[in-house]
Amino acid sequence: MARATNNNKKVKVTKVKTSSPKMGQGGPQKILDFALFFETELGNPRVPRKRMAAVSGVKPNTFPVTISNMKKKGLIVYDKEAIWLTQQGRSKAQVGTMTEASMDNGQTQQELKQKFKIGGKAAVLFDILKDGRDHDRQATIGQLDFASKASAAVMLSNLKKTGVIEYDKTTIKMTDIASRLAARAIEAGARS
């Protein structure tokens, strides 16, 4: 704490401690770890930002600052759609920490439900889609007994914004972020 004068008045000046992302801790490390996990598991180094925001544990209002700081440190590169690792970021990522246990569908899905406050009919839809398979969109939405198509559309749009579901005109499914292990099981079954 220091004192400074301003027009002959003493003003108390307090040093403000700024937080910066430290590797090995919290959200920034999770961003590196998940980016490397997705790169190795999915074969695509570009991780959609929405998905990364959903799994990183970083609060939505601080996510842009966190990735900006990581970019300044040379750990990641990003655009408005995706995030990908630099060589330096790849060397600091710990893919070994992304085990089957840490990517457990049930645990991941529960965390996503809590994080995005998914309840009511959205939670029922979430549970229907948890197997990771493509579902007939019209039949699935029909199971939820909405009063109007508009309210169903709003719910779908809100869930899609979180990055946990994706859909087109005929199909709907949970994204791989919430059902990666289920997708692996489906792929293994198809190869058998």
XYZ file of C-alpha atoms in Angstrom:
192
model
C 0.000 0.000 0.000
C 1.346 3.427 -0.905
C 0.170 6.957 -0.423
C -0.048 9.542 -3.133
C -1.221 13.107 -3.051
C -3.905 14.595 -5.227
C -4.575 18.319 -4.827
C -3.007 18.299 -1.367
C -5.212 15.387 -0.280
C -3.754 12.086 0.662
C -5.165 9.269 -1.418
C -4.758 5.632 -0.511
C -3.426 3.640 -3.461
C -3.853 -0.097 -3.271
C -1.892 -2.465 -5.406
C -4.269 -4.648 -7.377
C -3.258 -8.242 -7.798
C -4.083 -9.516 -11.276
C -4.682 -13.127 -12.009
C -2.999 -14.738 -14.927
C -3.444 -18.235 -16.211
C -0.811 -20.497 -14.713
C -0.131 -23.761 -16.396
C -0.836 -26.833 -14.351
C -3.830 -25.240 -12.664
C -7.504 -24.817 -13.449
C -9.042 -23.692 -16.714
C -5.954 -22.890 -18.804
C -4.468 -26.327 -18.188
C -7.832 -27.959 -18.911
C -7.998 -26.039 -22.194
C -4.584 -27.390 -23.178
C -5.431 -30.923 -22.035
C -8.812 -31.053 -23.779
C -7.402 -29.543 -26.967
C -4.746 -32.249 -27.140
C -7.300 -34.932 -26.224
C -9.612 -33.845 -29.041
C -6.726 -33.592 -31.459
C -5.556 -37.125 -30.732
C -9.013 -38.724 -30.339
C -10.847 -36.975 -33.158
C -7.940 -36.314 -35.482
C -8.822 -32.638 -35.778
C -6.618 -30.028 -34.115
C -9.328 -27.346 -34.348
C -11.620 -27.591 -31.313
C -14.855 -25.587 -31.566
C -14.766 -22.709 -29.081
C -18.238 -23.501 -27.743
C -17.177 -27.020 -26.892
C -13.968 -25.841 -25.289
C -15.844 -23.275 -23.218
C -18.251 -25.986 -22.087
C -15.552 -28.360 -20.822
C -12.855 -25.982 -19.621
C -14.450 -25.034 -16.331
C -13.698 -21.388 -17.082
C -16.602 -19.039 -16.399
C -18.229 -17.825 -19.633
C -17.469 -14.171 -18.892
C -13.752 -14.878 -18.336
C -13.254 -17.465 -21.084
C -12.313 -14.856 -23.755
C -9.750 -13.269 -21.414
C -8.290 -16.656 -20.524
C -7.785 -17.719 -24.132
C -6.432 -14.271 -25.016
C -3.803 -14.603 -22.273
C -2.966 -18.105 -23.466
C -2.554 -16.822 -27.027
C -0.213 -14.070 -25.805
C 1.887 -16.752 -24.097
C 2.093 -18.657 -27.379
C 0.133 -21.678 -26.139
C -2.875 -21.556 -28.464
C -4.174 -19.918 -31.600
C -7.842 -19.201 -32.138
C -10.367 -17.557 -34.373
C -14.072 -16.926 -33.787
C -14.918 -20.593 -34.465
C -12.109 -22.742 -33.043
C -9.065 -23.080 -30.806
C -5.957 -25.090 -31.610
C -2.638 -25.723 -29.924
C 0.717 -24.299 -30.856
C 3.790 -26.507 -30.520
C 4.513 -24.847 -27.170
C 0.940 -25.467 -25.979
C 1.108 -29.070 -27.140
C 4.291 -29.580 -25.085
C 2.543 -28.295 -21.929
C -0.661 -30.291 -22.447
C -1.041 -33.410 -20.372
C -3.049 -35.863 -22.427
C -2.441 -38.584 -19.844
C -4.750 -36.704 -17.470
C -7.652 -37.225 -19.868
C -8.460 -40.787 -18.871
C -11.582 -42.848 -19.371
C -12.538 -41.980 -15.796
C -12.200 -38.237 -16.326
C -14.232 -38.468 -19.528
C -16.949 -40.666 -18.009
C -20.209 -39.996 -19.824
C -22.354 -39.927 -16.705
C -20.067 -37.572 -14.835
C -19.517 -35.330 -17.861
C -23.226 -35.176 -18.619
C -24.100 -34.392 -15.008
C -21.524 -31.595 -14.926
C -22.884 -30.146 -18.174
C -26.448 -30.250 -16.833
C -25.359 -28.357 -13.730
C -23.153 -25.881 -15.554
C -25.825 -24.902 -18.078
C -28.725 -25.325 -15.620
C -30.377 -27.898 -17.858
C -33.650 -28.934 -16.297
C -37.235 -29.812 -17.173
C -37.849 -30.918 -20.748
C -34.293 -30.017 -21.733
C -33.007 -32.499 -19.132
C -35.365 -35.178 -20.488
C -34.060 -34.501 -24.014
C -30.506 -34.609 -22.693
C -31.196 -38.050 -21.189
C -32.752 -39.336 -24.425
C -29.681 -38.259 -26.390
C -27.058 -39.478 -23.913
C -26.298 -42.595 -25.970
C -24.471 -40.436 -28.534
C -26.452 -41.790 -31.504
C -28.349 -39.844 -34.144
C -32.053 -39.646 -33.293
C -35.010 -38.732 -35.459
C -35.578 -35.086 -34.572
C -39.344 -35.003 -35.012
C -39.966 -38.232 -33.074
C -37.619 -37.201 -30.249
C -39.177 -33.772 -29.835
C -42.608 -35.416 -30.018
C -41.747 -37.443 -26.899
C -41.387 -34.203 -24.947
C -45.003 -33.100 -25.500
C -44.417 -29.394 -26.144
C -47.430 -27.093 -26.338
C -46.016 -25.460 -29.475
C -43.281 -25.912 -32.061
C -41.938 -22.485 -31.118
C -41.200 -23.476 -27.522
C -39.445 -26.633 -28.738
C -37.407 -24.556 -31.186
C -36.338 -22.144 -28.442
C -35.201 -25.008 -26.215
C -33.245 -26.625 -29.074
C -31.618 -23.343 -29.994
C -30.561 -22.695 -26.402
C -29.077 -26.176 -26.033
C -27.272 -25.864 -29.352
C -25.693 -22.575 -28.194
C -24.145 -24.398 -25.239
C -22.443 -26.814 -27.631
C -23.947 -29.964 -26.099
C -26.365 -30.865 -28.908
C -26.358 -30.545 -32.666
C -29.182 -31.029 -35.102
C -30.343 -30.546 -38.653
C -33.785 -30.807 -40.227
C -34.111 -34.556 -39.652
C -31.690 -35.650 -36.910
C -30.635 -34.587 -33.448
C -27.782 -35.859 -31.273
C -25.572 -34.979 -28.373
C -22.194 -33.616 -29.400
C -19.093 -35.669 -28.761
C -18.208 -33.445 -25.831
C -21.016 -34.999 -23.805
C -20.996 -38.491 -25.266
C -17.452 -39.257 -26.368
C -17.310 -42.628 -24.629
C -20.717 -43.615 -26.005
C -19.491 -42.720 -29.478
C -16.401 -44.898 -28.941
C -18.641 -47.799 -27.920
C -20.778 -47.327 -31.047
C -17.660 -47.224 -33.258
C -16.260 -50.365 -31.605
C -19.599 -52.143 -32.083
C -19.710 -51.200 -35.747
C -16.218 -52.640 -36.299
C -17.141 -55.956 -34.627
